[in-house]
Amino acid sequence: MTNPAFDIDEAMRRVEAAVRPFPKAALFELAEEGHASVFEILVACILSIRTRDEVTLPVARSLFTHARTPNDILALGVEGVDQLIRAVSFHERKAAQIVAIARHAVEHHNGKLPCHRETLLAFKGVGPKCANLTLAIACGEPFIAVDVHVHRITNRWGYVHTRTPEETLRELEHKLPRRYWIDINRLLVPFGKFICTGTRPKCAQCPLNDMCARVGVA
């Protein structure tokens, strides 16, 4: 069941403090390094699918050293992109998707992708998580990106009671204060990697131990 008394403001305050020592989520880290265009964040998100941040970050940095714009990507071609991203999962498929997005950006948007959700969702390989995360990071628009960490942790807290990330997104859009729509992913990704882990969560070390419903935790 959901926890109606859960204080989301206090929870976010505690999580913010808890994750300061940990590495930032990959896409937020890249944006801070200057790779903050819609195209770069979208490409990085595609690279991150089924790939750990520890792999995504160096691969994205390497790719952006060679190609940061749609025109740069087209100059590399699918094989050139594939050679640079081979460490990520499904690299051949992702290389083709990235080049297709670059081509569309050049042919239809003068090489600059717009901050438009439906445009991003129309690309093969781009789902709600990547579209929302791109708009949040690159455009500063309030969108919630639900990944495995956000889905798991908000359910574990008892803040939502959902079965799928899609259901979690709808529930969070309904009840999460808009001021946290971007930060929920920025904070819960490192929190989920290092404290509120999928298996054997570190509840004894968790700053939310007195608030959490511990749904699904043995």
mmCIF file of C-alpha atoms in Angstrom:
data_model
loop_
_atom_site.group_PDB
_atom_site.id
_atom_site.type_symbol
_atom_site.label_atom_id
_atom_site.label_comp_id
_atom_site.label_asym_id
_atom_site.label_seq_id
_atom_site.Cartn_x
_atom_site.Cartn_y
_atom_site.Cartn_z
ATOM 1 C CA MET A 1 0.000 0.000 0.000
ATOM 2 C CA THR A 2 1.050 3.589 -0.484
ATOM 3 C CA ASN A 3 2.252 5.561 2.507
ATOM 4 C CA PRO A 4 0.046 8.696 2.723
ATOM 5 C CA ALA A 5 2.176 10.168 5.513
ATOM 6 C CA PHE A 6 5.437 9.937 3.560
ATOM 7 C CA ASP A 7 7.172 13.325 3.667
ATOM 8 C CA ILE A 8 8.649 13.682 0.185
ATOM 9 C CA ASP A 9 10.280 17.028 1.020
ATOM 10 C CA GLU A 10 12.193 15.511 3.921
ATOM 11 C CA ALA A 11 13.022 12.415 1.869
ATOM 12 C CA MET A 12 14.515 14.438 -0.965
ATOM 13 C CA ARG A 13 16.478 16.570 1.487
ATOM 14 C CA ARG A 14 17.994 13.483 3.105
ATOM 15 C CA VAL A 15 18.739 11.783 -0.214
ATOM 16 C CA GLU A 16 20.430 14.924 -1.541
ATOM 17 C CA ALA A 17 22.805 14.892 1.431
ATOM 18 C CA ALA A 18 23.376 11.135 1.260
ATOM 19 C CA VAL A 19 24.479 11.033 -2.388
ATOM 20 C CA ARG A 20 26.971 13.916 -2.263
ATOM 21 C CA PRO A 21 29.988 11.591 -1.858
ATOM 22 C CA PHE A 22 28.943 9.367 -4.774
ATOM 23 C CA PRO A 23 29.467 9.744 -8.536
ATOM 24 C CA LYS A 24 26.669 11.584 -10.303
ATOM 25 C CA ALA A 25 24.314 9.830 -12.694
ATOM 26 C CA ALA A 26 26.056 9.582 -16.072
ATOM 27 C CA LEU A 27 23.942 12.014 -18.099
ATOM 28 C CA PHE A 28 23.999 14.680 -15.412
ATOM 29 C CA GLU A 29 27.776 14.279 -15.205
ATOM 30 C CA LEU A 30 28.136 14.700 -18.976
ATOM 31 C CA ALA A 31 25.976 17.819 -18.918
ATOM 32 C CA GLU A 32 28.181 19.344 -16.223
ATOM 33 C CA GLU A 33 31.192 18.606 -18.441
ATOM 34 C CA GLY A 34 29.623 20.647 -21.234
ATOM 35 C CA HIS A 35 27.887 17.930 -23.245
ATOM 36 C CA ALA A 36 24.465 19.440 -22.678
ATOM 37 C CA SER A 37 22.861 19.781 -26.116
ATOM 38 C CA VAL A 38 19.649 17.906 -26.888
ATOM 39 C CA PHE A 39 21.545 15.770 -29.394
ATOM 40 C CA GLU A 40 24.382 14.896 -27.010
ATOM 41 C CA ILE A 41 22.123 14.018 -24.083
ATOM 42 C CA LEU A 42 19.840 11.943 -26.298
ATOM 43 C CA VAL A 43 22.804 10.070 -27.779
ATOM 44 C CA ALA A 44 24.254 9.479 -24.316
ATOM 45 C CA CYS A 45 20.913 8.150 -23.098
ATOM 46 C CA ILE A 46 20.750 5.704 -26.001
ATOM 47 C CA LEU A 47 24.262 4.546 -25.136
ATOM 48 C CA SER A 48 23.215 4.057 -21.498
ATOM 49 C CA ILE A 49 20.386 1.621 -22.241
ATOM 50 C CA ARG A 50 21.244 -1.771 -20.684
ATOM 51 C CA THR A 51 24.726 -0.405 -19.964
ATOM 52 C CA ARG A 52 26.284 0.561 -16.640
ATOM 53 C CA ASP A 53 27.252 4.183 -16.023
ATOM 54 C CA GLU A 54 30.852 3.076 -15.559
ATOM 55 C CA VAL A 55 30.827 2.043 -19.230
ATOM 56 C CA THR A 56 28.506 4.721 -20.592
ATOM 57 C CA LEU A 57 30.575 7.664 -19.360
ATOM 58 C CA PRO A 58 33.930 6.832 -20.994
ATOM 59 C CA VAL A 59 32.240 5.684 -24.202
ATOM 60 C CA ALA A 60 30.193 8.883 -24.475
ATOM 61 C CA ARG A 61 33.252 11.006 -23.745
ATOM 62 C CA SER A 62 35.226 9.186 -26.424
ATOM 63 C CA LEU A 63 32.444 9.548 -28.977
ATOM 64 C CA PHE A 64 31.981 13.251 -28.243
ATOM 65 C CA THR A 65 35.727 13.824 -28.588
ATOM 66 C CA HIS A 66 35.324 12.761 -32.215
ATOM 67 C CA ALA A 67 31.763 13.881 -32.896
ATOM 68 C CA ARG A 68 29.516 16.212 -30.895
ATOM 69 C CA THR A 69 27.055 17.331 -33.567
ATOM 70 C CA PRO A 70 24.766 15.571 -36.032
ATOM 71 C CA ASN A 71 27.041 16.607 -38.902
ATOM 72 C CA ASP A 72 30.049 15.139 -37.092
ATOM 73 C CA ILE A 73 28.183 11.864 -36.587
ATOM 74 C CA LEU A 74 27.202 11.695 -40.257
ATOM 75 C CA ALA A 75 30.834 12.191 -41.221
ATOM 76 C CA LEU A 76 31.761 9.151 -39.132
ATOM 77 C CA GLY A 77 28.980 6.969 -40.508
ATOM 78 C CA VAL A 78 27.537 3.877 -38.859
ATOM 79 C CA GLU A 79 30.800 1.924 -38.916
ATOM 80 C CA GLY A 80 32.779 4.815 -37.471
ATOM 81 C CA VAL A 81 30.285 5.342 -34.662
ATOM 82 C CA ASP A 82 30.151 1.613 -33.989
ATOM 83 C CA GLN A 83 33.920 1.445 -33.578
ATOM 84 C CA LEU A 84 33.777 4.145 -30.909
ATOM 85 C CA ILE A 85 30.887 2.672 -28.909
ATOM 86 C CA ARG A 86 31.709 -1.030 -29.011
ATOM 87 C CA ALA A 87 31.913 -1.292 -25.218
ATOM 88 C CA VAL A 88 28.187 -0.601 -24.760
ATOM 89 C CA SER A 89 25.510 -3.237 -25.149
ATOM 90 C CA PHE A 90 23.810 -3.596 -28.553
ATOM 91 C CA HIS A 91 26.441 -1.271 -30.048
ATOM 92 C CA GLU A 92 25.667 -2.073 -33.690
ATOM 93 C CA ARG A 93 21.975 -1.310 -33.261
ATOM 94 C CA LYS A 94 22.719 1.852 -31.286
ATOM 95 C CA ALA A 95 25.215 3.087 -33.896
ATOM 96 C CA ALA A 96 22.557 2.807 -36.600
ATOM 97 C CA GLN A 97 19.996 4.569 -34.390
ATOM 98 C CA ILE A 98 22.391 7.419 -33.582
ATOM 99 C CA VAL A 99 23.250 7.988 -37.235
ATOM 100 C CA ALA A 100 19.553 7.932 -38.176
ATOM 101 C CA ILE A 101 18.825 10.585 -35.535
ATOM 102 C CA ALA A 102 21.738 12.689 -36.776
ATOM 103 C CA ARG A 103 20.462 12.467 -40.347
ATOM 104 C CA HIS A 104 16.971 13.532 -39.293
ATOM 105 C CA ALA A 105 18.404 16.447 -37.300
ATOM 106 C CA VAL A 106 20.377 17.683 -40.313
ATOM 107 C CA GLU A 107 17.604 17.169 -42.857
ATOM 108 C CA HIS A 108 14.687 18.491 -40.797
ATOM 109 C CA HIS A 109 16.050 20.699 -38.004
ATOM 110 C CA ASN A 110 19.128 22.378 -39.471
ATOM 111 C CA GLY A 111 21.343 20.155 -37.330
ATOM 112 C CA LYS A 112 19.773 21.119 -34.008
ATOM 113 C CA LEU A 113 17.184 18.884 -32.363
ATOM 114 C CA PRO A 114 14.281 20.773 -30.777
ATOM 115 C CA CYS A 115 13.069 20.531 -27.192
ATOM 116 C CA HIS A 116 9.982 18.669 -28.351
ATOM 117 C CA ARG A 117 8.941 15.398 -26.730
ATOM 118 C CA GLU A 118 7.016 13.947 -29.664
ATOM 119 C CA THR A 119 9.957 14.579 -31.992
ATOM 120 C CA LEU A 120 12.260 12.650 -29.676
ATOM 121 C CA LEU A 121 9.798 9.806 -29.109
ATOM 122 C CA ALA A 122 9.468 9.339 -32.869
ATOM 123 C CA PHE A 123 13.068 8.129 -33.089
ATOM 124 C CA LYS A 124 13.676 4.394 -33.060
ATOM 125 C CA GLY A 125 15.173 3.320 -29.755
ATOM 126 C CA VAL A 126 13.922 6.353 -27.812
ATOM 127 C CA GLY A 127 11.302 5.697 -25.144
ATOM 128 C CA PRO A 128 9.725 7.895 -22.475
ATOM 129 C CA LYS A 129 12.705 7.627 -20.123
ATOM 130 C CA CYS A 130 15.247 8.912 -22.659
ATOM 131 C CA ALA A 131 12.911 11.553 -24.069
ATOM 132 C CA ASN A 132 12.042 12.874 -20.609
ATOM 133 C CA LEU A 133 15.620 12.767 -19.354
ATOM 134 C CA THR A 134 16.848 14.637 -22.431
ATOM 135 C CA LEU A 135 14.229 17.353 -22.057
ATOM 136 C CA ALA A 136 14.951 17.659 -18.338
ATOM 137 C CA ILE A 137 18.736 17.902 -18.639
ATOM 138 C CA ALA A 138 19.246 19.619 -21.990
ATOM 139 C CA CYS A 139 16.193 21.878 -21.931
ATOM 140 C CA GLY A 140 15.549 22.334 -18.219
ATOM 141 C CA GLU A 141 11.940 21.313 -18.735
ATOM 142 C CA PRO A 142 10.082 19.562 -15.887
ATOM 143 C CA PHE A 143 9.854 15.940 -16.966
ATOM 144 C CA ILE A 144 10.166 12.823 -14.815
ATOM 145 C CA ALA A 145 12.531 10.104 -16.015
ATOM 146 C CA VAL A 146 11.693 6.752 -14.440
ATOM 147 C CA ASP A 147 14.410 4.117 -14.561
ATOM 148 C CA VAL A 148 14.809 0.947 -12.481
ATOM 149 C CA HIS A 149 16.089 2.928 -9.492
ATOM 150 C CA VAL A 150 13.269 5.482 -9.442
ATOM 151 C CA HIS A 151 10.680 2.723 -9.907
ATOM 152 C CA ARG A 152 12.142 0.473 -7.217
ATOM 153 C CA ILE A 153 12.861 3.114 -4.582
ATOM 154 C CA THR A 154 9.591 5.043 -4.747
ATOM 155 C CA ASN A 155 7.733 1.737 -4.398
ATOM 156 C CA ARG A 156 10.000 0.607 -1.566
ATOM 157 C CA TRP A 157 9.296 3.856 0.264
ATOM 158 C CA GLY A 158 5.564 3.233 -0.118
ATOM 159 C CA TYR A 159 5.269 6.560 -1.923
ATOM 160 C CA VAL A 160 3.739 4.808 -4.941
ATOM 161 C CA HIS A 161 2.329 1.327 -5.418
ATOM 162 C CA THR A 162 2.919 0.344 -9.043
ATOM 163 C CA ARG A 163 4.005 -2.661 -11.058
ATOM 164 C CA THR A 164 5.836 -1.097 -13.985
ATOM 165 C CA PRO A 165 7.977 1.984 -14.682
ATOM 166 C CA GLU A 166 5.187 3.258 -16.916
ATOM 167 C CA GLU A 167 2.714 3.102 -14.035
ATOM 168 C CA THR A 168 5.272 4.749 -11.763
ATOM 169 C CA LEU A 169 5.675 7.623 -14.221
ATOM 170 C CA ARG A 170 1.923 8.247 -14.285
ATOM 171 C CA GLU A 171 1.653 8.073 -10.492
ATOM 172 C CA LEU A 172 4.609 10.398 -9.933
ATOM 173 C CA GLU A 173 3.239 12.887 -12.450
ATOM 174 C CA HIS A 174 0.052 12.869 -10.375
ATOM 175 C CA LYS A 175 1.545 13.278 -6.883
ATOM 176 C CA LEU A 176 5.226 14.319 -6.976
ATOM 177 C CA PRO A 177 5.680 18.095 -6.551
ATOM 178 C CA ARG A 178 6.850 19.553 -9.853
ATOM 179 C CA ARG A 179 9.958 21.041 -8.236
ATOM 180 C CA TYR A 180 11.305 17.484 -7.901
ATOM 181 C CA TRP A 181 10.505 16.223 -11.392
ATOM 182 C CA ILE A 182 14.077 16.571 -12.646
ATOM 183 C CA ASP A 183 15.807 15.856 -9.345
ATOM 184 C CA ILE A 184 14.017 12.556 -8.692
ATOM 185 C CA ASN A 185 16.201 10.864 -11.314
ATOM 186 C CA ARG A 186 19.338 12.879 -10.557
ATOM 187 C CA LEU A 187 19.207 11.835 -6.900
ATOM 188 C CA LEU A 188 17.688 8.357 -6.913
ATOM 189 C CA VAL A 189 20.104 6.899 -9.465
ATOM 190 C CA PRO A 190 23.169 7.226 -7.203
ATOM 191 C CA PHE A 191 21.013 6.532 -4.131
ATOM 192 C CA GLY A 192 19.838 3.302 -5.747
ATOM 193 C CA LYS A 193 23.310 2.272 -6.854
ATOM 194 C CA PHE A 194 25.042 2.780 -3.525
ATOM 195 C CA ILE A 195 22.465 2.662 -0.702
ATOM 196 C CA CYS A 196 18.959 1.519 -1.684
ATOM 197 C CA THR A 197 20.239 -1.247 -3.938
ATOM 198 C CA GLY A 198 18.097 -3.777 -5.755
ATOM 199 C CA THR A 199 19.329 -6.691 -3.666
ATOM 200 C CA ARG A 200 20.515 -6.447 -0.065
ATOM 201 C CA PRO A 201 19.777 -2.743 0.397
ATOM 202 C CA LYS A 202 21.859 -1.037 3.070
ATOM 203 C CA CYS A 203 18.894 -0.198 5.295
ATOM 204 C CA ALA A 204 21.007 0.144 8.440
ATOM 205 C CA GLN A 205 23.005 2.924 6.756
ATOM 206 C CA CYS A 206 20.032 4.552 5.059
ATOM 207 C CA PRO A 207 19.105 8.076 6.192
ATOM 208 C CA LEU A 208 15.461 7.285 5.388
ATOM 209 C CA ASN A 209 15.329 4.205 7.606
ATOM 210 C CA ASP A 210 12.769 5.792 9.933
ATOM 211 C CA MET A 211 10.547 6.897 7.024
ATOM 212 C CA CYS A 212 10.666 3.977 4.600
ATOM 213 C CA ALA A 213 7.893 1.368 4.433
ATOM 214 C CA ARG A 214 10.505 -1.135 3.166
ATOM 215 C CA VAL A 215 8.025 -2.650 0.737
ATOM 216 C CA GLY A 216 9.434 -5.880 -0.668
ATOM 217 C CA VAL A 217 12.442 -5.898 1.663
ATOM 218 C CA ALA A 218 12.769 -9.118 3.635
#
